[in-house]
Short mmCIF file of C-alpha atoms in Angstrom, two decimals:
data_model
loop_
_atom_site.label_atom_id
_atom_site.label_comp_id
_atom_site.label_asym_id
_atom_site.label_seq_id
_atom_site.Cartn_x
_atom_site.Cartn_y
_atom_site.Cartn_z
CA UNK U 875 -0.06 0.00 0.03
CA UNK U 876 1.21 3.64 -0.96
CA UNK U 877 1.67 5.80 1.81
CA UNK U 878 1.00 9.51 0.72
CA UNK U 879 1.91 12.71 2.34
CA UNK U 880 -1.56 14.36 2.65
CA UNK U 881 -1.58 18.09 3.48
CA UNK U 882 -4.42 20.56 4.18
CA UNK U 883 -4.75 22.97 1.09
CA UNK U 884 -4.40 25.83 3.14
CA UNK U 885 -0.77 24.71 4.17
CA UNK U 886 0.12 23.88 0.34
CA UNK U 887 -1.62 27.68 -0.87
CA UNK U 888 0.64 29.26 1.91
CA UNK U 889 3.77 27.57 0.75
CA UNK U 890 3.17 28.22 -2.75
CA UNK U 891 2.65 32.01 -1.83
CA UNK U 892 5.87 32.02 0.03
CA UNK U 893 8.03 30.33 -2.88
CA UNK U 894 6.55 32.63 -5.44
CA UNK U 895 7.29 35.59 -2.99
CA UNK U 896 3.44 36.73 -3.09
CA UNK U 897 3.00 36.27 0.74
CA UNK U 898 4.16 39.67 1.80
CA UNK U 899 2.14 41.78 -0.96
CA UNK U 900 -0.93 39.67 -0.16
CA UNK U 901 -0.38 40.73 3.73
CA UNK U 902 0.26 44.21 2.87
CA UNK U 903 -3.10 44.43 0.77
CA UNK U 904 -4.91 42.49 3.61
CA UNK U 905 -3.43 45.40 6.21
CA UNK U 906 -4.40 48.37 4.00
CA UNK U 907 -8.05 46.82 3.32
CA UNK U 908 -8.00 46.62 7.20
CA UNK U 909 -7.73 50.39 7.60
CA UNK U 910 -11.79 51.02 7.53
CA UNK U 911 -12.43 48.18 9.82
CA UNK U 912 -9.68 49.59 12.39
CA UNK U 913 -10.40 53.12 12.18
CA UNK U 914 -14.14 53.06 11.43
CA UNK U 915 -16.13 54.57 8.56
CA UNK U 916 -16.17 58.05 9.69
CA UNK U 917 -12.35 58.20 9.74
CA UNK U 918 -12.28 56.13 6.71
CA UNK U 919 -14.26 58.86 4.87
CA UNK U 920 -11.51 61.24 5.48
CA UNK U 921 -8.82 58.95 3.92
CA UNK U 922 -7.84 59.35 0.29
CA UNK U 923 -4.74 57.65 -0.27
CA UNK U 924 -2.97 54.38 1.50
CA UNK U 925 0.37 52.53 0.59
CA UNK U 926 3.08 50.79 2.32
CA UNK U 927 6.76 51.47 1.81
CA UNK U 928 9.58 50.01 3.62
CA UNK U 929 7.55 48.68 6.32
CA UNK U 930 5.52 52.14 6.86
CA UNK U 931 2.44 52.69 6.24
CA UNK U 932 1.43 56.06 4.66
CA UNK U 933 -1.99 57.42 5.05
CA UNK U 934 -3.44 60.83 3.50
CA UNK U 935 -5.89 62.46 5.74
CA UNK U 936 -7.87 65.32 4.40
CA UNK U 937 -9.04 66.79 7.73
CA UNK U 938 -6.18 68.37 9.81
CA UNK U 939 -7.57 67.80 13.29
CA UNK U 940 -8.14 64.23 12.34
CA UNK U 941 -4.66 64.08 10.93
CA UNK U 942 -3.29 65.27 14.13
CA UNK U 943 -5.52 62.99 16.40
CA UNK U 944 -4.32 59.91 14.45
CA UNK U 945 -0.57 60.86 14.31
CA UNK U 946 -1.03 60.98 18.33
CA UNK U 947 -2.57 57.10 17.97
CA UNK U 948 0.25 55.89 15.62
CA UNK U 949 1.33 53.18 17.96
CA UNK U 950 -2.00 51.97 18.65
CA UNK U 951 -3.32 51.92 14.94
CA UNK U 952 0.13 50.37 13.88
CA UNK U 953 -0.68 47.37 16.60
CA UNK U 954 -4.35 47.14 15.71
CA UNK U 955 -3.40 46.93 12.18
CA UNK U 956 -0.80 44.14 12.60
CA UNK U 957 -3.11 42.11 14.93
CA UNK U 958 -5.92 42.35 12.24
CA UNK U 959 -3.39 40.87 9.64
CA UNK U 960 -2.05 38.47 12.22
CA UNK U 961 1.84 39.33 11.31
CA UNK U 962 4.39 42.35 11.70
CA UNK U 963 3.67 43.93 8.48
CA UNK U 964 4.47 47.68 9.51
CA UNK U 965 6.60 49.15 11.82
CA UNK U 966 5.22 53.05 11.46
CA UNK U 967 2.73 54.87 10.48
CA UNK U 968 3.04 58.42 8.84
CA UNK U 969 -0.09 60.26 8.47
CA UNK U 970 -0.09 63.36 6.15
#
């Protein structure tokens, strides 16, 4: 009788993503998409741009008072966003 190395599909897909170098971009996309969930719809409505560069999330906020408040909450937001994705994706947030 043949013995097969049976693995769960999720494990196979994760290995494929890692081997092809797609795991980090996928997690970055998930983190950017999690912004609205973490900050709520009101803050998200003032958000115009979001992107990650060198493990830093850049977020453009159109309201100056809200921009200042979010700058003061950088550490909390960074922790909550990374928790949402389940990995350390960003190490800083720049609100501009």
